Amino acid sequence: MLLVLSRDACSIGIRKAKSLSANGGFALFRKLFGLIVASPPRVLVLGFAAIVLSGASLLMMPFAHTKSAAPQFIDTLFTATSATCVTGLIVEDTGTYWTTAGQWIILAMIQVGGLGFMTMATLFAIVLKRRISLRERLVLQEAFNQTSIEGIIRLVRKVVIYALTIELSGALLFTSRFMFDMPFGKAVHYGVFHAVSFFNNAGFDIMGNYRSLTEYVGDPVINIVTMLLIVLGGLGFVVLADLVDIRNPKRKLSLHSKVVLSMTSILIVVGAAVIFIFEYTNPGTLGPLPFGQKVLAAFTQSVSPRTAGVNTVDLASLRQATEFFMVILMFIGASPGSTGGGIKTTTFTALIGAVIAMIRGKEDIVLFKNRLAQERVHKALTVTLFAFGIVILATMILSTTENAAFLKILFEVTSAFGTVGLTLGLTAHLTLAGKIIIIIMMFIGRLGPLTLTYALGPRKERQLYRNAEGKIIIG
């Protein structure tokens, strides 16, 4: 009886659905249902949003903060977004406002946000020996920005192994150094927190009073370990896997790895040289330091804007030329498939290659004796213009809501979009509207503008025809 009723109900439902389809109502239902049965980009967006909201709720708990009064939800939402999107911008000092429990909650969000929640979910599935579905593999492909799902589970295993190995090594080195300045238990806590934060390019620190690593400006151990963690986290796990496999004489570095390694090296060296020259005589930054410490600080501040958010000098005392140059470094960011943000080093390389090819009158863009497909160039141009437009729009809005200098606002917005975490002192004084804008920028920067576009926009439809070719004058 119930089975008959169920079949009848299904038949009636199908007829009603067809009727609604004819009137356009069923199309609306399918669109709403599509938000639940989501495409890979939508899964990433919803997943990160769920982590942010969960983290913000936990930070509201009395055990998470040191004050008697509960923090405002907008502040915990800001902190949770900054941690999950591995940015590092803070409205409350991490070392003094949050308890040890609160700091571990922030660290957990940094780890999940840096490696990606799908990576962590896949890890649990592997441990429980559960089969990874095709849809989950497609989401992982989107998360790691891969061109296919082939070998995606092997990549996840490598990601987890490499990340934990590097973080553990960094934690041991940091702990051994901090032991000279604090008790062993506190040194371990500081070592683990900063190793995880810096490898994930988050930029959170628990030194207290917003001072970051300024008291270690001349310390070679702290600076070198910090730079290594930031660079390794910013190269991308595909490049790390390539570097590990290079020990096999039959394996060679891929074009992607060659581009990432070369552009990363160029940006670090050029960035250090520019900062060293501009700040050499600045009494508020490099001026009072010995020559060796000047070089060390210049390299640290060249690496940090590549989405890490660590500073060993007072950023508010930088010259405007240096501040603007750091905006450029933050906009470029790290590399694809890494824990960092920005438009990515490969995107910047493709654009530079296109400019050089045009100047030389060449039709093809050649990198390391490999021709770059026009589709890659078009995507690089799209990502750059999209990112540039978002940064400009957010800067214009904040220029009306915040009482601050234009360069300081541009610096803050670019830092949020590049998931960097550096600030010239504006973050703690943001209005409610300003905090919301920066939260949105951090979210866009972590997921990428194209991912959000694919997630929120209509599905790509097959083009049935092409229009006639036209010509316009360029330049």
mmCIF file of C-alpha atoms in Angstrom, residues 194-414:
data_model
loop_
_atom_site.group_PDB
_atom_site.id
_atom_site.type_symbol
_atom_site.label_atom_id
_atom_site.label_comp_id
_atom_site.label_asym_id
_atom_site.label_seq_id
_atom_site.Cartn_x
_atom_site.Cartn_y
_atom_site.Cartn_z
ATOM 1 C CA HIS A 194 55.222 30.231 14.470
ATOM 2 C CA ALA A 195 56.414 27.264 12.400
ATOM 3 C CA VAL A 196 52.857 26.374 11.345
ATOM 4 C CA SER A 197 51.892 30.011 10.854
ATOM 5 C CA PHE A 198 54.920 30.934 8.752
ATOM 6 C CA PHE A 199 54.914 27.783 6.587
ATOM 7 C CA ASN A 200 51.256 28.385 5.790
ATOM 8 C CA ASN A 201 52.155 31.993 4.983
ATOM 9 C CA ALA A 202 49.669 33.168 7.604
ATOM 10 C CA GLY A 203 51.812 35.763 9.368
ATOM 11 C CA PHE A 204 50.151 35.330 12.767
ATOM 12 C CA ASP A 205 52.538 35.680 15.687
ATOM 13 C CA ILE A 206 52.152 35.571 19.475
ATOM 14 C CA MET A 207 55.041 37.871 20.402
ATOM 15 C CA GLY A 208 52.545 40.375 21.808
ATOM 16 C CA ASN A 209 51.851 44.090 21.410
ATOM 17 C CA TYR A 210 51.719 43.873 17.593
ATOM 18 C CA ARG A 211 55.529 43.806 17.397
ATOM 19 C CA SER A 212 55.933 40.672 15.246
ATOM 20 C CA LEU A 213 59.639 39.725 15.011
ATOM 21 C CA THR A 214 61.079 43.235 15.383
ATOM 22 C CA GLU A 215 63.111 42.276 18.470
ATOM 23 C CA TYR A 216 64.813 39.551 16.383
ATOM 24 C CA VAL A 217 65.754 41.826 13.476
ATOM 25 C CA GLY A 218 69.433 40.839 13.718
ATOM 26 C CA ASP A 219 68.978 37.208 14.771
ATOM 27 C CA PRO A 220 70.216 34.962 11.931
ATOM 28 C CA VAL A 221 68.488 31.794 13.199
ATOM 29 C CA ILE A 222 65.027 33.353 13.503
ATOM 30 C CA ASN A 223 65.333 35.232 10.206
ATOM 31 C CA ILE A 224 66.725 32.363 8.117
ATOM 32 C CA VAL A 225 64.270 29.776 9.472
ATOM 33 C CA THR A 226 61.402 32.229 8.932
ATOM 34 C CA MET A 227 62.444 32.904 5.345
ATOM 35 C CA LEU A 228 62.861 29.194 4.574
ATOM 36 C CA LEU A 229 59.410 28.363 5.947
ATOM 37 C CA ILE A 230 57.775 31.191 4.006
ATOM 38 C CA VAL A 231 59.513 30.325 0.729
ATOM 39 C CA LEU A 232 58.832 26.579 1.021
ATOM 40 C CA GLY A 233 55.178 27.258 1.798
ATOM 41 C CA GLY A 234 54.909 29.715 -1.088
ATOM 42 C CA LEU A 235 56.496 27.537 -3.786
ATOM 43 C CA GLY A 236 53.530 25.188 -4.011
ATOM 44 C CA PHE A 237 53.307 21.496 -3.241
ATOM 45 C CA VAL A 238 53.683 20.497 -6.901
ATOM 46 C CA VAL A 239 57.075 22.221 -6.984
ATOM 47 C CA LEU A 240 58.087 20.633 -3.671
ATOM 48 C CA ALA A 241 57.184 17.212 -5.070
ATOM 49 C CA ASP A 242 59.272 17.963 -8.170
ATOM 50 C CA LEU A 243 62.256 18.979 -6.039
ATOM 51 C CA VAL A 244 62.029 15.777 -3.992
ATOM 52 C CA ASP A 245 61.738 13.597 -7.117
ATOM 53 C CA ILE A 246 64.681 15.320 -8.825
ATOM 54 C CA ARG A 247 66.963 12.854 -7.052
ATOM 55 C CA ASN A 248 65.778 10.323 -9.640
ATOM 56 C CA PRO A 249 68.062 10.778 -12.689
ATOM 57 C CA LYS A 250 65.148 9.927 -14.978
ATOM 58 C CA ARG A 251 63.056 12.822 -13.637
ATOM 59 C CA LYS A 252 63.465 16.445 -14.660
ATOM 60 C CA LEU A 253 61.929 19.608 -13.348
ATOM 61 C CA SER A 254 58.666 20.484 -15.069
ATOM 62 C CA LEU A 255 58.212 23.797 -16.866
ATOM 63 C CA HIS A 256 55.932 24.920 -14.033
ATOM 64 C CA SER A 257 58.618 24.262 -11.424
ATOM 65 C CA LYS A 258 61.294 26.025 -13.471
ATOM 66 C CA VAL A 259 59.109 29.109 -13.870
ATOM 67 C CA VAL A 260 58.157 29.188 -10.180
ATOM 68 C CA LEU A 261 61.716 28.720 -8.907
ATOM 69 C CA SER A 262 63.256 31.265 -11.285
ATOM 70 C CA MET A 263 60.615 33.968 -10.750
ATOM 71 C CA THR A 264 60.611 33.430 -6.987
ATOM 72 C CA SER A 265 64.402 33.849 -6.883
ATOM 73 C CA ILE A 266 64.272 36.982 -9.039
ATOM 74 C CA LEU A 267 61.554 38.607 -6.935
ATOM 75 C CA ILE A 268 63.378 37.858 -3.664
ATOM 76 C CA VAL A 269 66.735 39.215 -4.867
ATOM 77 C CA VAL A 270 65.288 42.267 -6.630
ATOM 78 C CA GLY A 271 62.979 42.952 -3.691
ATOM 79 C CA ALA A 272 65.836 42.785 -1.186
ATOM 80 C CA ALA A 273 67.978 45.097 -3.330
ATOM 81 C CA VAL A 274 65.203 47.693 -3.686
ATOM 82 C CA ILE A 275 64.347 47.644 0.044
ATOM 83 C CA PHE A 276 68.046 47.802 0.955
ATOM 84 C CA ILE A 277 68.626 50.833 -1.269
ATOM 85 C CA PHE A 278 65.490 52.767 -0.293
ATOM 86 C CA GLU A 279 65.788 52.096 3.452
ATOM 87 C CA TYR A 280 69.572 52.125 3.873
ATOM 88 C CA THR A 281 69.664 55.566 5.519
ATOM 89 C CA ASN A 282 66.160 55.530 7.034
ATOM 90 C CA PRO A 283 66.608 56.047 10.797
ATOM 91 C CA GLY A 284 63.284 54.330 11.500
ATOM 92 C CA THR A 285 64.121 51.045 9.727
ATOM 93 C CA LEU A 286 67.541 49.918 8.409
ATOM 94 C CA GLY A 287 69.499 53.066 9.233
ATOM 95 C CA PRO A 288 70.717 52.197 12.774
ATOM 96 C CA LEU A 289 71.548 48.556 11.940
ATOM 97 C CA PRO A 290 75.044 47.205 11.137
ATOM 98 C CA PHE A 291 75.634 46.329 7.473
ATOM 99 C CA GLY A 292 75.081 42.577 7.941
ATOM 100 C CA GLN A 293 71.808 43.113 9.771
ATOM 101 C CA LYS A 294 70.714 45.566 7.068
ATOM 102 C CA VAL A 295 71.135 42.835 4.446
ATOM 103 C CA LEU A 296 69.358 40.256 6.621
ATOM 104 C CA ALA A 297 66.412 42.582 7.327
ATOM 105 C CA ALA A 298 66.153 43.562 3.644
ATOM 106 C CA PHE A 299 65.896 39.918 2.582
ATOM 107 C CA THR A 300 63.335 39.123 5.303
ATOM 108 C CA GLN A 301 61.159 42.059 4.244
ATOM 109 C CA SER A 302 61.529 41.012 0.600
ATOM 110 C CA VAL A 303 60.322 37.467 1.349
ATOM 111 C CA SER A 304 57.527 38.504 3.729
ATOM 112 C CA PRO A 305 55.329 40.483 1.273
ATOM 113 C CA ARG A 306 55.084 37.317 -0.821
ATOM 114 C CA THR A 307 51.968 36.569 1.348
ATOM 115 C CA ALA A 308 53.625 35.868 4.721
ATOM 116 C CA GLY A 309 53.001 39.013 6.775
ATOM 117 C CA VAL A 310 56.077 38.912 9.033
ATOM 118 C CA ASN A 311 58.054 42.064 9.753
ATOM 119 C CA THR A 312 61.355 42.635 11.538
ATOM 120 C CA VAL A 313 61.325 46.423 11.060
ATOM 121 C CA ASP A 314 58.689 49.038 11.824
ATOM 122 C CA LEU A 315 56.528 49.146 8.693
ATOM 123 C CA ALA A 316 54.962 52.469 9.688
ATOM 124 C CA SER A 317 58.436 54.053 9.355
ATOM 125 C CA LEU A 318 59.052 52.833 5.804
ATOM 126 C CA ARG A 319 59.501 55.391 3.056
ATOM 127 C CA GLN A 320 56.580 55.736 0.654
ATOM 128 C CA ALA A 321 58.631 54.340 -2.239
ATOM 129 C CA THR A 322 59.265 51.161 -0.238
ATOM 130 C CA GLU A 323 55.623 50.907 0.784
ATOM 131 C CA PHE A 324 54.462 51.153 -2.827
ATOM 132 C CA PHE A 325 57.063 48.603 -3.955
ATOM 133 C CA MET A 326 55.821 46.211 -1.276
ATOM 134 C CA VAL A 327 52.278 46.704 -2.625
ATOM 135 C CA ILE A 328 53.553 45.360 -5.976
ATOM 136 C CA LEU A 329 55.192 42.357 -4.288
ATOM 137 C CA MET A 330 51.994 41.617 -2.325
ATOM 138 C CA PHE A 331 49.898 41.835 -5.492
ATOM 139 C CA ILE A 332 52.111 39.269 -7.263
ATOM 140 C CA GLY A 333 52.079 36.939 -4.256
ATOM 141 C CA ALA A 334 53.181 33.312 -4.085
ATOM 142 C CA SER A 335 52.826 30.417 -6.544
ATOM 143 C CA PRO A 336 49.862 28.224 -7.616
ATOM 144 C CA GLY A 337 48.955 25.309 -5.355
ATOM 145 C CA SER A 338 50.719 26.907 -2.388
ATOM 146 C CA THR A 339 49.545 28.335 0.917
ATOM 147 C CA GLY A 340 49.908 31.900 -0.419
ATOM 148 C CA GLY A 341 47.729 34.323 -2.360
ATOM 149 C CA GLY A 342 48.140 37.068 -4.961
ATOM 150 C CA ILE A 343 47.892 36.718 -8.717
ATOM 151 C CA LYS A 344 50.761 34.154 -8.483
ATOM 152 C CA THR A 345 54.293 34.123 -9.876
ATOM 153 C CA THR A 346 53.330 32.077 -12.946
ATOM 154 C CA THR A 347 50.661 34.616 -13.891
ATOM 155 C CA PHE A 348 53.183 37.438 -13.605
ATOM 156 C CA THR A 349 55.718 35.448 -15.657
ATOM 157 C CA ALA A 350 53.175 34.822 -18.430
ATOM 158 C CA LEU A 351 52.398 38.541 -18.644
ATOM 159 C CA ILE A 352 56.093 39.482 -18.726
ATOM 160 C CA GLY A 353 56.640 36.849 -21.394
ATOM 161 C CA ALA A 354 53.777 38.257 -23.472
ATOM 162 C CA VAL A 355 55.237 41.766 -23.267
ATOM 163 C CA ILE A 356 58.712 40.573 -24.264
ATOM 164 C CA ALA A 357 57.304 38.522 -27.162
ATOM 165 C CA MET A 358 55.328 41.537 -28.420
ATOM 166 C CA ILE A 359 58.360 43.840 -28.203
ATOM 167 C CA ARG A 360 60.521 41.320 -30.080
ATOM 168 C CA GLY A 361 57.832 40.803 -32.718
ATOM 169 C CA LYS A 362 57.379 37.138 -31.848
ATOM 170 C CA GLU A 363 54.046 35.360 -32.091
ATOM 171 C CA ASP A 364 54.803 32.710 -29.455
ATOM 172 C CA ILE A 365 55.736 33.120 -25.811
ATOM 173 C CA VAL A 366 58.668 30.805 -25.119
ATOM 174 C CA LEU A 367 59.743 29.859 -21.597
ATOM 175 C CA PHE A 368 62.684 27.474 -21.133
ATOM 176 C CA LYS A 369 62.363 26.364 -24.777
ATOM 177 C CA ASN A 370 58.647 25.608 -24.313
ATOM 178 C CA ARG A 371 55.869 27.471 -26.100
ATOM 179 C CA LEU A 372 53.123 28.776 -23.852
ATOM 180 C CA ALA A 373 49.561 28.192 -25.071
ATOM 181 C CA GLN A 374 47.502 31.307 -25.803
ATOM 182 C CA GLU A 375 44.846 30.019 -23.409
ATOM 183 C CA ARG A 376 47.336 30.335 -20.522
ATOM 184 C CA VAL A 377 48.099 33.934 -21.483
ATOM 185 C CA HIS A 378 44.406 34.803 -21.709
ATOM 186 C CA LYS A 379 43.805 33.305 -18.266
ATOM 187 C CA ALA A 380 46.780 35.206 -16.822
ATOM 188 C CA LEU A 381 45.446 38.455 -18.262
ATOM 189 C CA THR A 382 41.952 37.721 -16.940
ATOM 190 C CA VAL A 383 43.202 36.930 -13.435
ATOM 191 C CA THR A 384 45.376 40.059 -13.332
ATOM 192 C CA LEU A 385 42.720 42.472 -14.580
ATOM 193 C CA PHE A 386 40.080 40.889 -12.336
ATOM 194 C CA ALA A 387 42.361 41.149 -9.302
ATOM 195 C CA PHE A 388 43.394 44.689 -10.191
ATOM 196 C CA GLY A 389 39.765 45.719 -10.523
ATOM 197 C CA ILE A 390 38.820 44.177 -7.165
ATOM 198 C CA VAL A 391 41.727 45.877 -5.382
ATOM 199 C CA ILE A 392 40.920 49.266 -6.947
ATOM 200 C CA LEU A 393 37.211 48.966 -6.106
ATOM 201 C CA ALA A 394 37.888 48.014 -2.473
ATOM 202 C CA THR A 395 40.436 50.832 -2.170
ATOM 203 C CA MET A 396 37.930 53.371 -3.465
ATOM 204 C CA ILE A 397 35.270 52.172 -1.008
ATOM 205 C CA LEU A 398 37.660 52.227 1.961
ATOM 206 C CA SER A 399 38.815 55.705 0.951
ATOM 207 C CA THR A 400 35.285 56.896 1.736
ATOM 208 C CA THR A 401 34.757 54.862 4.923
ATOM 209 C CA GLU A 402 38.185 55.214 6.564
ATOM 210 C CA ASN A 403 40.042 58.331 7.656
ATOM 211 C CA ALA A 404 43.502 57.372 6.421
ATOM 212 C CA ALA A 405 46.029 58.204 3.700
ATOM 213 C CA PHE A 406 45.436 56.662 0.277
ATOM 214 C CA LEU A 407 48.686 54.659 0.236
ATOM 215 C CA LYS A 408 47.924 53.221 3.668
ATOM 216 C CA ILE A 409 44.490 52.086 2.428
ATOM 217 C CA LEU A 410 45.913 50.627 -0.796
ATOM 218 C CA PHE A 411 48.530 48.789 1.265
ATOM 219 C CA GLU A 412 45.845 47.322 3.546
ATOM 220 C CA VAL A 413 43.591 46.205 0.684
ATOM 221 C CA THR A 414 46.438 44.624 -1.290
#
